PDB file of C-alpha atoms in Angstrom:
ATOM      1  CA  UNK A   1     -24.635   2.379  -6.842  1.00 53.00           C
ATOM      2  CA  UNK A   2     -23.904   3.384 -10.440  1.00 63.00           C
ATOM      3  CA  UNK A   3     -20.442   4.479 -11.460  1.00 69.00           C
ATOM      4  CA  UNK A   4     -20.048   8.171 -12.258  1.00 79.00           C
ATOM      5  CA  UNK A   5     -20.586   9.370 -15.775  1.00 86.00           C
ATOM      6  CA  UNK A   6     -18.520  11.952 -17.573  1.00 91.00           C
ATOM      7  CA  UNK A   7     -20.479  15.109 -18.289  1.00 92.00           C
ATOM      8  CA  UNK A   8     -20.361  16.659 -21.737  1.00 93.00           C
ATOM      9  CA  UNK A   9     -18.822  19.784 -20.216  1.00 95.00           C
ATOM     10  CA  UNK A  10     -16.034  17.759 -18.568  1.00 93.00           C
ATOM     11  CA  UNK A  11     -15.427  15.793 -21.776  1.00 94.00           C
ATOM     12  CA  UNK A  12     -15.196  19.058 -23.749  1.00 95.00           C
ATOM     13  CA  UNK A  13     -12.790  20.585 -21.213  1.00 95.00           C
ATOM     14  CA  UNK A  14     -10.549  17.496 -21.317  1.00 93.00           C
ATOM     15  CA  UNK A  15     -10.751  17.521 -25.114  1.00 93.00           C
ATOM     16  CA  UNK A  16      -9.409  21.086 -25.176  1.00 94.00           C
ATOM     17  CA  UNK A  17      -6.546  20.107 -22.855  1.00 92.00           C
ATOM     18  CA  UNK A  18      -5.552  16.977 -24.779  1.00 90.00           C
ATOM     19  CA  UNK A  19      -6.768  17.569 -28.358  1.00 90.00           C
ATOM     20  CA  UNK A  20      -8.533  14.199 -28.198  1.00 91.00           C
ATOM     21  CA  UNK A  21     -12.022  14.045 -29.717  1.00 94.00           C
ATOM     22  CA  UNK A  22     -14.862  14.048 -27.176  1.00 95.00           C
ATOM     23  CA  UNK A  23     -16.083  10.654 -28.436  1.00 96.00           C
ATOM     24  CA  UNK A  24     -12.646   9.139 -27.722  1.00 95.00           C
ATOM     25  CA  UNK A  25     -12.592  10.671 -24.245  1.00 94.00           C
ATOM     26  CA  UNK A  26     -16.033   9.251 -23.503  1.00 94.00           C
ATOM     27  CA  UNK A  27     -14.977   5.795 -24.724  1.00 94.00           C
ATOM     28  CA  UNK A  28     -11.800   5.907 -22.632  1.00 93.00           C
ATOM     29  CA  UNK A  29     -13.826   7.001 -19.600  1.00 93.00           C
ATOM     30  CA  UNK A  30     -16.187   4.077 -20.065  1.00 91.00           C
ATOM     31  CA  UNK A  31     -13.246   1.657 -20.242  1.00 89.00           C
ATOM     32  CA  UNK A  32     -11.565   3.309 -17.247  1.00 88.00           C
ATOM     33  CA  UNK A  33     -14.649   3.048 -15.043  1.00 89.00           C
ATOM     34  CA  UNK A  34     -15.066  -0.583 -16.107  1.00 87.00           C
ATOM     35  CA  UNK A  35     -11.626  -1.241 -14.582  1.00 84.00           C
ATOM     36  CA  UNK A  36     -12.663   0.287 -11.287  1.00 84.00           C
ATOM     37  CA  UNK A  37     -13.696  -2.139  -8.589  1.00 83.00           C
ATOM     38  CA  UNK A  38     -15.378   0.643  -6.626  1.00 81.00           C
ATOM     39  CA  UNK A  39     -18.524   2.620  -7.269  1.00 80.00           C
ATOM     40  CA  UNK A  40     -16.735   5.979  -7.278  1.00 81.00           C
ATOM     41  CA  UNK A  41     -15.048   5.405 -10.639  1.00 79.00           C
ATOM     42  CA  UNK A  42     -11.442   5.661  -9.473  1.00 84.00           C
ATOM     43  CA  UNK A  43      -8.854   2.978 -10.141  1.00 83.00           C
ATOM     44  CA  UNK A  44      -6.843   1.692  -7.195  1.00 80.00           C
ATOM     45  CA  UNK A  45      -3.651  -0.327  -6.822  1.00 75.00           C
ATOM     46  CA  UNK A  46      -5.542  -3.633  -6.886  1.00 76.00           C
ATOM     47  CA  UNK A  47      -7.355  -2.669 -10.115  1.00 78.00           C
ATOM     48  CA  UNK A  48      -4.095  -1.728 -11.850  1.00 71.00           C
ATOM     49  CA  UNK A  49      -2.308  -4.802 -10.520  1.00 69.00           C
ATOM     50  CA  UNK A  50      -4.982  -7.074 -11.958  1.00 72.00           C
ATOM     51  CA  UNK A  51      -4.883  -5.247 -15.287  1.00 66.00           C
ATOM     52  CA  UNK A  52      -1.123  -5.235 -15.627  1.00 57.00           C
ATOM     53  CA  UNK A  53      -0.557  -8.620 -13.964  1.00 58.00           C
ATOM     54  CA  UNK A  54       1.959  -6.690 -11.895  1.00 57.00           C
ATOM     55  CA  UNK A  55       4.426  -8.586  -9.763  1.00 53.00           C
ATOM     56  CA  UNK A  56       4.235  -5.988  -7.034  1.00 63.00           C
ATOM     57  CA  UNK A  57       1.442  -3.937  -5.465  1.00 65.00           C
ATOM     58  CA  UNK A  58       4.138  -1.556  -4.176  1.00 67.00           C
ATOM     59  CA  UNK A  59       5.203  -0.886  -7.764  1.00 66.00           C
ATOM     60  CA  UNK A  60       1.625  -0.129  -8.783  1.00 69.00           C
ATOM     61  CA  UNK A  61       1.264   2.136  -5.734  1.00 72.00           C
ATOM     62  CA  UNK A  62       4.375   3.994  -6.858  1.00 70.00           C
ATOM     63  CA  UNK A  63       3.116   4.358 -10.447  1.00 72.00           C
ATOM     64  CA  UNK A  64      -0.255   5.687  -9.251  1.00 75.00           C
ATOM     65  CA  UNK A  65       1.534   8.177  -7.007  1.00 73.00           C
ATOM     66  CA  UNK A  66       3.536   9.339 -10.043  1.00 72.00           C
ATOM     67  CA  UNK A  67       0.317  10.009 -11.976  1.00 69.00           C
ATOM     68  CA  UNK A  68      -1.066  11.935  -9.014  1.00 67.00           C
ATOM     69  CA  UNK A  69       2.139  13.982  -8.673  1.00 68.00           C
ATOM     70  CA  UNK A  70       1.956  14.798 -12.381  1.00 60.00           C
ATOM     71  CA  UNK A  71      -1.566  16.101 -11.760  1.00 58.00           C
ATOM     72  CA  UNK A  72      -0.280  18.272  -8.900  1.00 63.00           C
ATOM     73  CA  UNK A  73      -1.800  16.112  -6.180  1.00 66.00           C
ATOM     74  CA  UNK A  74      -0.054  14.656  -3.181  1.00 66.00           C
ATOM     75  CA  UNK A  75       0.231  10.914  -2.882  1.00 59.00           C
ATOM     76  CA  UNK A  76      -2.290   9.413  -0.520  1.00 59.00           C
ATOM     77  CA  UNK A  77      -2.297   6.192   1.417  1.00 54.00           C
ATOM     78  CA  UNK A  78      -5.283   4.886  -0.549  1.00 64.00           C
ATOM     79  CA  UNK A  79      -3.398   5.263  -3.872  1.00 75.00           C
ATOM     80  CA  UNK A  80      -6.168   5.839  -6.350  1.00 80.00           C
ATOM     81  CA  UNK A  81      -6.080   7.645  -9.668  1.00 82.00           C
ATOM     82  CA  UNK A  82      -8.933   9.498 -11.291  1.00 84.00           C
ATOM     83  CA  UNK A  83      -9.690   9.296 -15.000  1.00 88.00           C
ATOM     84  CA  UNK A  84      -8.837  12.906 -15.767  1.00 88.00           C
ATOM     85  CA  UNK A  85      -5.519  12.762 -13.886  1.00 84.00           C
ATOM     86  CA  UNK A  86      -4.469   9.592 -15.702  1.00 84.00           C
ATOM     87  CA  UNK A  87      -5.463  10.961 -19.105  1.00 87.00           C
ATOM     88  CA  UNK A  88      -3.742  14.324 -18.582  1.00 85.00           C
ATOM     89  CA  UNK A  89      -0.549  12.721 -17.228  1.00 81.00           C
ATOM     90  CA  UNK A  90      -0.442  10.290 -20.142  1.00 82.00           C
ATOM     91  CA  UNK A  91      -1.056  13.142 -22.591  1.00 85.00           C
ATOM     92  CA  UNK A  92       1.734  15.166 -20.984  1.00 81.00           C
ATOM     93  CA  UNK A  93       4.121  12.215 -21.178  1.00 78.00           C
ATOM     94  CA  UNK A  94       3.424  11.640 -24.875  1.00 81.00           C
ATOM     95  CA  UNK A  95       3.883  15.293 -25.815  1.00 82.00           C
ATOM     96  CA  UNK A  96       7.382  15.936 -24.505  1.00 82.00           C
ATOM     97  CA  UNK A  97      10.682  15.334 -26.224  1.00 83.00           C
ATOM     98  CA  UNK A  98      12.216  11.850 -25.960  1.00 81.00           C
ATOM     99  CA  UNK A  99      14.865  12.911 -23.432  1.00 80.00           C
ATOM    100  CA  UNK A 100      12.284  14.409 -21.064  1.00 82.00           C
ATOM    101  CA  UNK A 101      10.056  11.373 -21.553  1.00 78.00           C
ATOM    102  CA  UNK A 102      12.924   9.047 -20.630  1.00 82.00           C
ATOM    103  CA  UNK A 103      13.637  11.149 -17.521  1.00 82.00           C
ATOM    104  CA  UNK A 104       9.994  10.869 -16.489  1.00 80.00           C
ATOM    105  CA  UNK A 105       9.907   7.112 -17.042  1.00 80.00           C
ATOM    106  CA  UNK A 106      13.243   6.671 -15.253  1.00 85.00           C
ATOM    107  CA  UNK A 107      11.783   8.617 -12.325  1.00 84.00           C
ATOM    108  CA  UNK A 108       8.825   6.242 -12.192  1.00 81.00           C
ATOM    109  CA  UNK A 109      11.123   3.255 -11.790  1.00 84.00           C
ATOM    110  CA  UNK A 110      13.515   5.002  -9.374  1.00 88.00           C
ATOM    111  CA  UNK A 111      11.181   4.334  -6.470  1.00 84.00           C
ATOM    112  CA  UNK A 112      13.518   5.506  -3.713  1.00 86.00           C
ATOM    113  CA  UNK A 113      14.427   8.662  -5.678  1.00 85.00           C
ATOM    114  CA  UNK A 114      18.180   8.184  -5.236  1.00 89.00           C
ATOM    115  CA  UNK A 115      18.949   8.795  -8.919  1.00 90.00           C
ATOM    116  CA  UNK A 116      19.788   5.157  -9.602  1.00 91.00           C
ATOM    117  CA  UNK A 117      17.937   1.979 -10.480  1.00 91.00           C
ATOM    118  CA  UNK A 118      18.983  -0.538  -7.830  1.00 90.00           C
ATOM    119  CA  UNK A 119      18.668  -4.307  -8.135  1.00 90.00           C
ATOM    120  CA  UNK A 120      15.042  -4.429  -6.956  1.00 89.00           C
ATOM    121  CA  UNK A 121      13.930  -1.524  -9.145  1.00 88.00           C
ATOM    122  CA  UNK A 122      15.700  -3.045 -12.131  1.00 89.00           C
ATOM    123  CA  UNK A 123      14.004  -6.376 -11.392  1.00 88.00           C
ATOM    124  CA  UNK A 124      10.543  -4.761 -11.512  1.00 82.00           C
ATOM    125  CA  UNK A 125      11.434  -2.940 -14.718  1.00 82.00           C
ATOM    126  CA  UNK A 126      12.632  -6.136 -16.379  1.00 84.00           C
ATOM    127  CA  UNK A 127       9.674  -8.145 -15.071  1.00 79.00           C
ATOM    128  CA  UNK A 128       7.125  -5.705 -16.485  1.00 73.00           C
ATOM    129  CA  UNK A 129       8.922  -5.223 -19.797  1.00 73.00           C
ATOM    130  CA  UNK A 130       9.755  -8.876 -20.342  1.00 71.00           C
ATOM    131  CA  UNK A 131       7.692 -10.373 -23.138  1.00 62.00           C
ATOM    132  CA  UNK A 132       8.755 -13.885 -22.221  1.00 70.00           C
ATOM    133  CA  UNK A 133       7.431 -16.001 -19.389  1.00 77.00           C
ATOM    134  CA  UNK A 134      10.655 -15.886 -17.395  1.00 82.00           C
ATOM    135  CA  UNK A 135      11.018 -17.252 -13.901  1.00 86.00           C
ATOM    136  CA  UNK A 136      11.763 -14.856 -11.059  1.00 86.00           C
ATOM    137  CA  UNK A 137      15.221 -16.411 -10.839  1.00 91.00           C
ATOM    138  CA  UNK A 138      15.877 -15.622 -14.523  1.00 90.00           C
ATOM    139  CA  UNK A 139      14.749 -12.006 -14.118  1.00 89.00           C
ATOM    140  CA  UNK A 140      16.909 -11.542 -11.009  1.00 91.00           C
ATOM    141  CA  UNK A 141      19.785 -13.031 -13.021  1.00 92.00           C
ATOM    142  CA  UNK A 142      19.235 -10.523 -15.829  1.00 89.00           C
ATOM    143  CA  UNK A 143      19.197  -7.669 -13.315  1.00 89.00           C
ATOM    144  CA  UNK A 144      22.468  -8.904 -11.816  1.00 90.00           C
ATOM    145  CA  UNK A 145      24.138  -9.192 -15.237  1.00 90.00           C
ATOM    146  CA  UNK A 146      23.105  -5.650 -16.202  1.00 88.00           C
ATOM    147  CA  UNK A 147      24.339  -4.266 -12.898  1.00 88.00           C
ATOM    148  CA  UNK A 148      27.662  -6.106 -13.225  1.00 86.00           C
ATOM    149  CA  UNK A 149      28.254  -4.694 -16.699  1.00 85.00           C
ATOM    150  CA  UNK A 150      26.892  -1.169 -16.483  1.00 82.00           C
ATOM    151  CA  UNK A 151      26.535   0.019 -12.898  1.00 80.00           C
ATOM    152  CA  UNK A 152      28.400   2.125 -10.395  1.00 69.00           C
ATOM    153  CA  UNK A 153      28.868   1.454  -6.721  1.00 66.00           C
ATOM    154  CA  UNK A 154      29.118  -1.756  -4.776  1.00 67.00           C
ATOM    155  CA  UNK A 155      26.839  -3.948  -2.718  1.00 60.00           C
ATOM    156  CA  UNK A 156      23.528  -2.347  -1.787  1.00 58.00           C
ATOM    157  CA  UNK A 157      24.583   0.976  -3.348  1.00 64.00           C
ATOM    158  CA  UNK A 158      25.055  -0.532  -6.790  1.00 79.00           C
ATOM    159  CA  UNK A 159      22.705   0.756  -9.456  1.00 89.00           C
ATOM    160  CA  UNK A 160      22.252   2.270 -12.899  1.00 90.00           C
ATOM    161  CA  UNK A 161      22.223   6.044 -13.217  1.00 90.00           C
ATOM    162  CA  UNK A 162      19.989   7.637 -15.799  1.00 88.00           C
ATOM    163  CA  UNK A 163      23.014   8.198 -18.041  1.00 87.00           C
ATOM    164  CA  UNK A 164      24.019   4.539 -17.758  1.00 87.00           C
ATOM    165  CA  UNK A 165      20.460   3.393 -18.430  1.00 85.00           C
ATOM    166  CA  UNK A 166      20.354   5.647 -21.505  1.00 81.00           C
ATOM    167  CA  UNK A 167      23.657   4.236 -22.767  1.00 79.00           C
ATOM    168  CA  UNK A 168      22.377   0.706 -22.152  1.00 78.00           C
ATOM    169  CA  UNK A 169      19.187   1.359 -24.121  1.00 73.00           C
ATOM    170  CA  UNK A 170      21.119   2.896 -27.000  1.00 71.00           C
ATOM    171  CA  UNK A 171      23.701   0.081 -27.165  1.00 68.00           C
TER     172      UNK A 171
END
């Protein structure tokens, strides 16, 4: 079964919402559907995990749910994202002020929504953002050092608040 195509009307509508040229939208759609392992043209957790070489399917599930929430959709157990939802969420994220953008990104990494990045969440953040080929032990060590220096709380409740994460990034 062939993957779905993007109609000219849909491309024009998305162009009006994002200010991207129709030709760019069509090219992005072609690349997006090439990532999809299914015939329906959506990208699932496995597709994203393979693309991003993600250390955790649960992290990719969480990120996909964030894109769906941004599009006004509830998270589903199958965790798929459609082209238009991904494009509109990305457009929205790039067209807000830096403080709001940081809040949105912080919210993506705060998987348990407790307002803090705990050790595990910080590990995933460091693993994805690390440009070096670090061992898991090294990344866990970096997470521990950051928490020791900048965090509040003790034991399992230790984590970085958004304010602390902002201060850390600006230091």
